[in-house]
mmCIF file of C-alpha atoms in Angstrom:
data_model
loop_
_atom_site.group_PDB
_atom_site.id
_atom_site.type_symbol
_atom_site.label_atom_id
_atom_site.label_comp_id
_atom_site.label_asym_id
_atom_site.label_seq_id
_atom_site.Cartn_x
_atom_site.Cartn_y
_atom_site.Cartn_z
ATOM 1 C CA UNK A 1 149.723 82.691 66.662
ATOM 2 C CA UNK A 2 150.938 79.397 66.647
ATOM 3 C CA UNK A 3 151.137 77.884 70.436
ATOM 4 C CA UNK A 4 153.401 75.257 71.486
ATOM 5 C CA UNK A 5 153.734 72.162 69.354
ATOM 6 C CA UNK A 6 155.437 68.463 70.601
ATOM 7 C CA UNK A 7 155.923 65.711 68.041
ATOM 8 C CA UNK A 8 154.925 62.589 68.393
ATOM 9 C CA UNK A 9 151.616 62.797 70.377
ATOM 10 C CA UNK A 10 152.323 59.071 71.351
ATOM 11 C CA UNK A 11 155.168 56.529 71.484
ATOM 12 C CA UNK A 12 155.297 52.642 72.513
ATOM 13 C CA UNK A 13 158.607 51.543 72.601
ATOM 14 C CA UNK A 14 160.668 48.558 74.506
ATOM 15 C CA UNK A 15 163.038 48.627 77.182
ATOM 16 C CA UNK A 16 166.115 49.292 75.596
ATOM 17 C CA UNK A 17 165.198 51.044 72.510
ATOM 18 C CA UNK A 18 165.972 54.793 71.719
ATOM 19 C CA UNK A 19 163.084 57.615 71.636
ATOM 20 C CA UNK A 20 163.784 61.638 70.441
ATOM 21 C CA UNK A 21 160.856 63.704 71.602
ATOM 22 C CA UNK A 22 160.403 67.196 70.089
ATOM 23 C CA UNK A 23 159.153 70.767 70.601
ATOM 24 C CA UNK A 24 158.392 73.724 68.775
ATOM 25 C CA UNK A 25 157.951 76.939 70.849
ATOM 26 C CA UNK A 26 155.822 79.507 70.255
ATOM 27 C CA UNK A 27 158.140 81.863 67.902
ATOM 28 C CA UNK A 28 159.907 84.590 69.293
ATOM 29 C CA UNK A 29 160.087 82.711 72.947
ATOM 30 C CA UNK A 30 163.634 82.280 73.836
ATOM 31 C CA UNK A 31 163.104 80.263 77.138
ATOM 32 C CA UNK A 32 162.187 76.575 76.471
ATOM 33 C CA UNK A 33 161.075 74.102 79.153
ATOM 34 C CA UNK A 34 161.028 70.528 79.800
ATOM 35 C CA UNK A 35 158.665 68.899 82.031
ATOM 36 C CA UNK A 36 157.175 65.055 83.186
ATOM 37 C CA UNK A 37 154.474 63.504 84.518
ATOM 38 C CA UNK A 38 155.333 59.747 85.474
ATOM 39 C CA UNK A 39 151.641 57.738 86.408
ATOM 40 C CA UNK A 40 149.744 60.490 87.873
ATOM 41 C CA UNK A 41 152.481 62.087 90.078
ATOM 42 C CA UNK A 42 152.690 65.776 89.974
ATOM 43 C CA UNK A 43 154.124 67.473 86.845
ATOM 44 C CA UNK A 44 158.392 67.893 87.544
ATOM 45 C CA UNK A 45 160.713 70.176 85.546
ATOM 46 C CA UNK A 46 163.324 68.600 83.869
ATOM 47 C CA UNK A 47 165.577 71.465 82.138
ATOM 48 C CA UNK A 48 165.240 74.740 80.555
ATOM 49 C CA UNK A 49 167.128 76.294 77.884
ATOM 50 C CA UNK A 50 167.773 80.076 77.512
ATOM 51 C CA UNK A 51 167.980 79.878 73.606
ATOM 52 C CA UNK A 52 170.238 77.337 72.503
ATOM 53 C CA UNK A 53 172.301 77.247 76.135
ATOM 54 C CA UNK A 54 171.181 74.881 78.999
ATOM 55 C CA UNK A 55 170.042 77.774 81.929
ATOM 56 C CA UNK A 56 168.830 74.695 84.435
ATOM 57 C CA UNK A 57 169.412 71.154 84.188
ATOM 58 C CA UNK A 58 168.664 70.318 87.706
ATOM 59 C CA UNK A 59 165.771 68.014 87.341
ATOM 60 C CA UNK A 60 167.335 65.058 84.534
ATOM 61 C CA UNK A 61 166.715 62.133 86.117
ATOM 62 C CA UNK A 62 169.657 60.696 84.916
ATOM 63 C CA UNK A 63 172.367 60.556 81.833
ATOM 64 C CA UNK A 64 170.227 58.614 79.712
ATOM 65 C CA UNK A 65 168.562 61.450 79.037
ATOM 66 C CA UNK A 66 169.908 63.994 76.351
ATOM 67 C CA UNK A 67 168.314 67.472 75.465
ATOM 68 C CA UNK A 68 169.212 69.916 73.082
ATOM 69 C CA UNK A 69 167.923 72.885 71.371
ATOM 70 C CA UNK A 70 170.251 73.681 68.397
ATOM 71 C CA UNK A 71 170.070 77.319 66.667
ATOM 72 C CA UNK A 72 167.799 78.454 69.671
ATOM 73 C CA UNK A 73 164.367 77.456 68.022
ATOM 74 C CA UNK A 74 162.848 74.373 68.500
ATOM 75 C CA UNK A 75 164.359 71.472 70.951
ATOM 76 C CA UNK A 76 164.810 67.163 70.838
ATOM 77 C CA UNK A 77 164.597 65.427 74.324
ATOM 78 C CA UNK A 78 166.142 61.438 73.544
ATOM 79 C CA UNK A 79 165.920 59.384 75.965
ATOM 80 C CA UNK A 80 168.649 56.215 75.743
ATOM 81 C CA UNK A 81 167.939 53.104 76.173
ATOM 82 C CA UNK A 82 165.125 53.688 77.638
ATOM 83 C CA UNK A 83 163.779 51.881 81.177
ATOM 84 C CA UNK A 84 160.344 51.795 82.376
ATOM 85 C CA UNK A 85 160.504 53.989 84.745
ATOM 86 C CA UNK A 86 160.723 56.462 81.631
ATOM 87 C CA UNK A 87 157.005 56.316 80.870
ATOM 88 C CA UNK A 88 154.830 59.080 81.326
ATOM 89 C CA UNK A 89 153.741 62.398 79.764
ATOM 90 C CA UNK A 90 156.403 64.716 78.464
ATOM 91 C CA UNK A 91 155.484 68.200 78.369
ATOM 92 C CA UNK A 92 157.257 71.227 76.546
ATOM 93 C CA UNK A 93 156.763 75.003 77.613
ATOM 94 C CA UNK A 94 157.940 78.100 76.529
ATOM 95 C CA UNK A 95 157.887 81.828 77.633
ATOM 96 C CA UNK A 96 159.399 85.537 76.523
ATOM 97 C CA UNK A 97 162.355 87.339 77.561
ATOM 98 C CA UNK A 98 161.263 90.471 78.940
ATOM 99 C CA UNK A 99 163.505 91.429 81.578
ATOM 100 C CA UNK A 100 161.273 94.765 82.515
ATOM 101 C CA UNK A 101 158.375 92.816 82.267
ATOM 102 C CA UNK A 102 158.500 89.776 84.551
ATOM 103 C CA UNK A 103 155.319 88.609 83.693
ATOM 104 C CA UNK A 104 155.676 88.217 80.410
ATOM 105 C CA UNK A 105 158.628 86.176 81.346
ATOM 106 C CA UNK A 106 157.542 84.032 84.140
ATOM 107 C CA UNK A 107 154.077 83.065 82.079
ATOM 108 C CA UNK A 108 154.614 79.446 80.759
ATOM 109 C CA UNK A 109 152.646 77.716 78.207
ATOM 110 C CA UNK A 110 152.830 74.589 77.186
ATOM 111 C CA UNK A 111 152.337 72.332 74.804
ATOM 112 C CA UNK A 112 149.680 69.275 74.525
ATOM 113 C CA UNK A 113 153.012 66.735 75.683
ATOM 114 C CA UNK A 114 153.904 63.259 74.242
ATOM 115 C CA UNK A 115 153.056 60.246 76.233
ATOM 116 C CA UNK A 116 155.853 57.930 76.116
ATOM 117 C CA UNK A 117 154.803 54.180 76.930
ATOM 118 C CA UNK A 118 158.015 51.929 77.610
ATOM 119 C CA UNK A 119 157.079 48.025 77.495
ATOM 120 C CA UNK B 1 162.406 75.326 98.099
ATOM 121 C CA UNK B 2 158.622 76.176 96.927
ATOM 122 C CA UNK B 3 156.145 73.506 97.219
ATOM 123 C CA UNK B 4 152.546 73.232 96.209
ATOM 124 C CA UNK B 5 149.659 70.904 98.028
ATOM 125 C CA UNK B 6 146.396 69.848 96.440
ATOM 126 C CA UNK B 7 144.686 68.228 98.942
ATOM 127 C CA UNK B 8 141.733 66.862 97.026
ATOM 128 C CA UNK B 9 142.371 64.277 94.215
ATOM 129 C CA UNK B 10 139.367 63.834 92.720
ATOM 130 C CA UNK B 11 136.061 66.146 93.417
ATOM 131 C CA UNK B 12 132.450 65.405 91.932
ATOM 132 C CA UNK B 13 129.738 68.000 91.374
ATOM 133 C CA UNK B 14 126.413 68.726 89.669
ATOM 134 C CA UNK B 15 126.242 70.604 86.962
ATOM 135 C CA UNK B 16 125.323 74.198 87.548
ATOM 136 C CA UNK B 17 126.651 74.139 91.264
ATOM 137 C CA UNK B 18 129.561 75.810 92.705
ATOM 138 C CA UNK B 19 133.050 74.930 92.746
ATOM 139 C CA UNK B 20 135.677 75.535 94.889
ATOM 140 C CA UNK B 21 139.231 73.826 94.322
ATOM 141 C CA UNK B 22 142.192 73.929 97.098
ATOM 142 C CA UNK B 23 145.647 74.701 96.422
ATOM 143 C CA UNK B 24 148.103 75.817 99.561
ATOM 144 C CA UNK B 25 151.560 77.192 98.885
ATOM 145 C CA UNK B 26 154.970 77.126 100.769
ATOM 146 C CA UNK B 27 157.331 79.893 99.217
ATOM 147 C CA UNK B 28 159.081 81.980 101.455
ATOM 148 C CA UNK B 29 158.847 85.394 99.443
ATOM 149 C CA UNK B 30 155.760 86.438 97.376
ATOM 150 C CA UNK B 31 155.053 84.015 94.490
ATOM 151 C CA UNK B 32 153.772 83.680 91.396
ATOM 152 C CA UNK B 33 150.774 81.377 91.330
ATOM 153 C CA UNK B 34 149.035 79.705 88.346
ATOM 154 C CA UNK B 35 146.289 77.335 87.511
ATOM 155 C CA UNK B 36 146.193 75.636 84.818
ATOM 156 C CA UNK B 37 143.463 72.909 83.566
ATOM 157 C CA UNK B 38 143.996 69.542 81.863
ATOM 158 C CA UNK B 39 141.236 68.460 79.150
ATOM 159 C CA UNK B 40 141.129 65.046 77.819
ATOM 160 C CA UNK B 41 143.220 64.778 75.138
ATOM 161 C CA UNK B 42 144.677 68.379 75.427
ATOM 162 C CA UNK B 43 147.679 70.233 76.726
ATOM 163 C CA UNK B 44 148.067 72.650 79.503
ATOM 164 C CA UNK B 45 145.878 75.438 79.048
ATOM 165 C CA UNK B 46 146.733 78.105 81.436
ATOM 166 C CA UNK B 47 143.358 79.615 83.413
ATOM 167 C CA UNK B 48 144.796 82.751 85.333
ATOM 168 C CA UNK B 49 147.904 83.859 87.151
ATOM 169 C CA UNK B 50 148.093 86.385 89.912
ATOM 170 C CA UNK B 51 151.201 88.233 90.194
ATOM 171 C CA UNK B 52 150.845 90.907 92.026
ATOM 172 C CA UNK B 53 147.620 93.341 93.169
ATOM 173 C CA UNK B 54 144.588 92.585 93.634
ATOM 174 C CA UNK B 55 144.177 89.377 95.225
ATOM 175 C CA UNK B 56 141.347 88.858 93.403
ATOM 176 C CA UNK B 57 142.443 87.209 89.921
ATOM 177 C CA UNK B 58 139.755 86.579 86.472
ATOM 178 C CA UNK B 59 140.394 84.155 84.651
ATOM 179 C CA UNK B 60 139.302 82.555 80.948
ATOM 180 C CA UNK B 61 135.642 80.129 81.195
ATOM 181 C CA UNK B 62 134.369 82.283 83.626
ATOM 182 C CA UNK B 63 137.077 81.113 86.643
ATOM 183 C CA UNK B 64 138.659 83.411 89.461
ATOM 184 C CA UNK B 65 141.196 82.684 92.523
ATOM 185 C CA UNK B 66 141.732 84.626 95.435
ATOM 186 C CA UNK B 67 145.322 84.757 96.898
ATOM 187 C CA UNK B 68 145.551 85.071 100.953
ATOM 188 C CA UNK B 69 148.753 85.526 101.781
ATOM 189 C CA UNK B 70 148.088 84.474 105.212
ATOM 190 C CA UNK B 71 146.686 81.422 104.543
ATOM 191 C CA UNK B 72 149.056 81.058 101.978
ATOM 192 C CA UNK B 73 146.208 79.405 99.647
ATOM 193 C CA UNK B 74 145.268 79.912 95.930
ATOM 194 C CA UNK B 75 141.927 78.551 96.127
ATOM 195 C CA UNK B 76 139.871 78.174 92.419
ATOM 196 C CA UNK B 77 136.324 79.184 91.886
ATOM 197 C CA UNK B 78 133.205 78.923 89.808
ATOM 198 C CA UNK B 79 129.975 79.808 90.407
ATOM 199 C CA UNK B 80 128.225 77.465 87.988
ATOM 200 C CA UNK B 81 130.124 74.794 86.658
ATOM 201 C CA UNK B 82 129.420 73.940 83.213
ATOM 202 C CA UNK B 83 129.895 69.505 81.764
ATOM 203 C CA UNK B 84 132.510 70.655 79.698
ATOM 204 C CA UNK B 85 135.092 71.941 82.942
ATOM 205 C CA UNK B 86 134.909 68.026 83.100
ATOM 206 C CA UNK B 87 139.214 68.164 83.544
ATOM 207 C CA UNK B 88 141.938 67.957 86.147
ATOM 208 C CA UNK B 89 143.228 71.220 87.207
ATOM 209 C CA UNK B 90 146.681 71.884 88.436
ATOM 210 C CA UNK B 91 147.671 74.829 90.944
ATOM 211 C CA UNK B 92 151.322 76.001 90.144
ATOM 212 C CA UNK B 93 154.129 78.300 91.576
ATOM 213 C CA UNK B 94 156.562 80.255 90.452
ATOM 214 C CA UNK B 95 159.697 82.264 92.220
ATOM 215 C CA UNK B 96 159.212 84.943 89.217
ATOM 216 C CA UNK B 97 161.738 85.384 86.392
ATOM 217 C CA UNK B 98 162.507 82.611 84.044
ATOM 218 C CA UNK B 99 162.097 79.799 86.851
ATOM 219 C CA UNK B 100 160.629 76.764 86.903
ATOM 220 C CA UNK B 101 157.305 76.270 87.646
ATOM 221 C CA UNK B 102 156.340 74.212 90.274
ATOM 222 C CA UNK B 103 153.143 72.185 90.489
ATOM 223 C CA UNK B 104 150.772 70.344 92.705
ATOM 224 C CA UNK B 105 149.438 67.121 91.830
ATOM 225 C CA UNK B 106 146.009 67.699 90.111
ATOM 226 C CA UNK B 107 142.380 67.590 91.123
ATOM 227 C CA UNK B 108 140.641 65.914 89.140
ATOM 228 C CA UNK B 109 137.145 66.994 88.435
ATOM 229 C CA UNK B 110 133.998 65.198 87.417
ATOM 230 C CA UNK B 111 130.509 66.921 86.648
ATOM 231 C CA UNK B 112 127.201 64.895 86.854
ATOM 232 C CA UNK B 113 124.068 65.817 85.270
#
């Protein structure tokens, strides 16, 4: 079984350009996550999307950033323009819907994330 | 709202000794607690989870945690530590369901010959 994919691995970009990260779950997970790692901080969630709705946006840093995960499968996270700040290692997770079987839900795994350089 | 603390950033050891990584918790109910290790180069690649039970928790490359609930810790072990666990390693919690996971901020660990 396939695990979690992210496209690119690695993108350098300036200040002011335009940048669409994206994830493949693992097939069949319904829950998709999005998470970053700015310059050796701890890893913080971004959003998470219950198929192709948006369950949790709470932790967008701001409305530069865009995510969406059209037809429920995989999902594009754009950030525009982006600002320095912005750099840092993007990370995509996924889990099952079980709702009898909360571990199967709660278990994340993620993907190997795209680090996203902004000169 | 849960938190997690790692309170060592970076930890050395020999190969072949022991190894003993920190993680404390603050979550009001019980929680869901992961660790999950950083390679070079790689992804997260989740090591164990303890959910519930024994507090006593395998995991994959020969790893185990306990969970003490009264010292509200999720410490990592490993008897005999091997070059290639060379990685950081982040402790992680979880209110249960669908939520987000919440992490600390990584220990990263070196192993000398």
């Amino acid at each position: 079984e396939a695990g979690v994919t992210q496209f690119p691995s690695h993108s350098v970009i300036e200040k002011g350009q335009t940048v669409t990260l994206r994830c493949d779950p693992i097939s069949g997970h319904d829950n998709l996550y999005w998470y970053r790692r700015v310059m050796g901080k701890e890893i913080k969630f971004l959003l998470h999307f219950v198929k192709e709705s948006k369950q949790d946006e709470s932790g967008m840093p701001n409305n530069r950033f865009l995510a969406e995960r059209t037809g429920g499968t995989y999902s594009t996270l754009k950030v525009q323009p982006a600002e320095l700040e912005d750099s840092g290692v993007y990370f995509c997770a996924s889990s099952q819907v079980r709702y009898r079987l909360a571990e199967t839900t709660t278990t994340q795994y993620f993907g190997p994330g795209t680090r996203l350089t902004v000169l | 709202a849960q938190s997690v603390t790692q309170p060592d950033i970076h930890i050395t050891v020999s190969e072949g000794a022991s190894l003993e990584l920190r993680c404390n918790y603050s979550y009001g109910a019980t929680p869901y607690l992961f660790w999950y290790v950083q390679s070079p180069g790689q992804g997260l690649q989740l090591l164990l989870k303890y959910f519930s039970g024994d507090t006593l928790v395998q995991g994959i490359k020969g790893f185990e945690a306990e969970f003490k609930r009264s010292q509200s810790s999720f410490n990592l072990r490993k008897p005999s530590v091997h070059w290639s666990d060379a990685a950081e390693y982040f402790c992680a919690v979880s209110t249960g369901g669908y939520q987000k996971v919440t992490f600390g901020t990584g220990t990263k660990l070196q192993v000398i010959p």
